[in-house]
């Protein structure tokens, strides 16, 4: 993770802004919502309680470079997503983007 962050910080300024936004998002995520890892690095089950664990996320501009990179980063850091929506312009309506092991059809922004 740190290697990826270091590489992004040395990249173009738009990538730096995206990375800073992701860092802020992760910093404000309750630790209980993040996936726990065992010593081998495998994800372990989260505790069951009344707290809602995931977020409803919408990526606006999902078919563009920044939108696709945001989807990749959310997947890479295993951000707790219960529901994801890909939003794009009218011409990209119905285009499929990948997030994790599923594909999401883009919805019209208008």
Coordinates of C-alpha atoms in Angstrom, one line a residue:
X1 CA 0.0 0.0 0.0
X2 CA 2.8 2.5 0.9
X3 CA 4.5 1.7 -2.4
X4 CA 1.4 2.6 -4.3
X5 CA 0.9 5.7 -2.3
X6 CA 4.5 6.7 -2.9
X7 CA 4.3 6.1 -6.6
X8 CA 1.1 8.2 -6.8
X9 CA 2.7 11.1 -4.8
X10 CA 5.5 11.2 -7.4
X11 CA 2.9 11.2 -10.3
X12 CA 0.9 14.0 -11.9
X13 CA -0.9 16.5 -9.6
X14 CA -4.4 15.0 -10.3
X15 CA -3.2 11.7 -8.9
X16 CA -1.9 13.5 -5.8
X17 CA -5.3 15.1 -5.2
X18 CA -7.0 11.8 -5.7
X19 CA -4.7 10.1 -3.3
X20 CA -5.1 12.8 -0.6
X21 CA -8.9 12.4 -1.0
X22 CA -8.6 8.6 -0.5
X23 CA -6.4 9.1 2.5
X24 CA -9.0 11.5 4.1
X25 CA -11.8 9.0 3.3
X26 CA -9.8 6.1 5.0
X27 CA -8.9 8.3 7.9
X28 CA -12.6 9.0 8.7
X29 CA -13.6 5.3 8.3
X30 CA -14.3 3.6 11.6
X31 CA -11.7 0.8 12.2
X32 CA -14.6 -1.6 12.8
X33 CA -15.7 -1.1 9.2
X34 CA -12.3 -2.0 7.6
X35 CA -11.6 -5.6 6.9
X36 CA -9.6 -7.4 9.6
X37 CA -6.6 -9.5 8.5
X38 CA -5.0 -12.5 10.1
X39 CA -1.2 -12.9 10.3
X40 CA -1.1 -14.5 6.8
X41 CA -2.9 -11.4 5.3
X42 CA -6.2 -13.1 4.7
X43 CA -9.4 -11.3 5.4
X44 CA -11.3 -12.5 8.4
X45 CA -14.9 -12.1 9.3
X46 CA -16.0 -8.8 10.8
X47 CA -17.8 -8.9 14.1
X48 CA -21.6 -9.0 13.9
X49 CA -23.4 -6.2 15.7
X50 CA -26.0 -3.6 15.1
X51 CA -23.5 -1.2 13.5
X52 CA -23.9 -0.8 9.7
X53 CA -20.5 -1.8 8.3
X54 CA -20.4 -0.6 4.7
X55 CA -21.1 2.6 2.8
X56 CA -23.3 3.5 -0.2
X57 CA -20.8 4.9 -2.7
X58 CA -21.4 6.8 -6.0
X59 CA -18.6 7.4 -8.4
X60 CA -19.4 10.3 -10.7
X61 CA -17.5 10.2 -14.0
X62 CA -16.9 6.4 -13.5
X63 CA -16.0 5.8 -17.2
X64 CA -13.2 8.5 -17.1
X65 CA -9.6 8.0 -16.0
X66 CA -10.1 9.5 -12.5
X67 CA -13.4 7.6 -12.0
X68 CA -11.8 4.3 -12.9
X69 CA -8.8 5.0 -10.8
X70 CA -11.1 5.8 -7.8
X71 CA -12.8 2.5 -8.3
X72 CA -9.4 0.7 -8.4
X73 CA -8.2 2.5 -5.2
X74 CA -11.5 1.7 -3.3
X75 CA -11.0 -1.9 -4.3
X76 CA -7.3 -2.0 -3.4
X77 CA -7.8 -0.5 0.1
X78 CA -10.8 -2.8 0.5
X79 CA -13.0 0.2 1.4
X80 CA -16.2 -1.2 3.0
X81 CA -18.8 -0.8 0.2
X82 CA -22.3 -2.2 0.6
X83 CA -23.7 -0.5 -2.5
X84 CA -21.9 1.1 -5.4
X85 CA -23.3 3.2 -8.2
X86 CA -21.4 4.3 -11.4
X87 CA -22.5 7.6 -12.7
X88 CA -21.5 9.0 -16.1
X89 CA -22.7 11.2 -18.9
X90 CA -25.6 10.2 -21.2
X91 CA -23.3 8.8 -23.8
X92 CA -21.8 6.3 -21.3
X93 CA -25.2 5.1 -20.0
X94 CA -25.1 1.3 -19.8
X95 CA -21.3 1.0 -20.1
X96 CA -20.0 -1.5 -17.6
X97 CA -17.2 -0.8 -15.2
X98 CA -15.6 -3.3 -12.9
X99 CA -15.4 -3.0 -9.1
X100 CA -13.9 -6.0 -7.4
X101 CA -15.4 -9.2 -8.7
X102 CA -18.5 -7.6 -10.1
X103 CA -19.4 -5.3 -12.9
X104 CA -21.6 -2.2 -12.5
X105 CA -23.6 -0.6 -15.3
X106 CA -23.3 3.2 -15.5
X107 CA -26.3 5.3 -14.8
X108 CA -27.1 8.6 -16.5
X109 CA -26.1 11.6 -14.4
X110 CA -29.0 13.7 -15.7

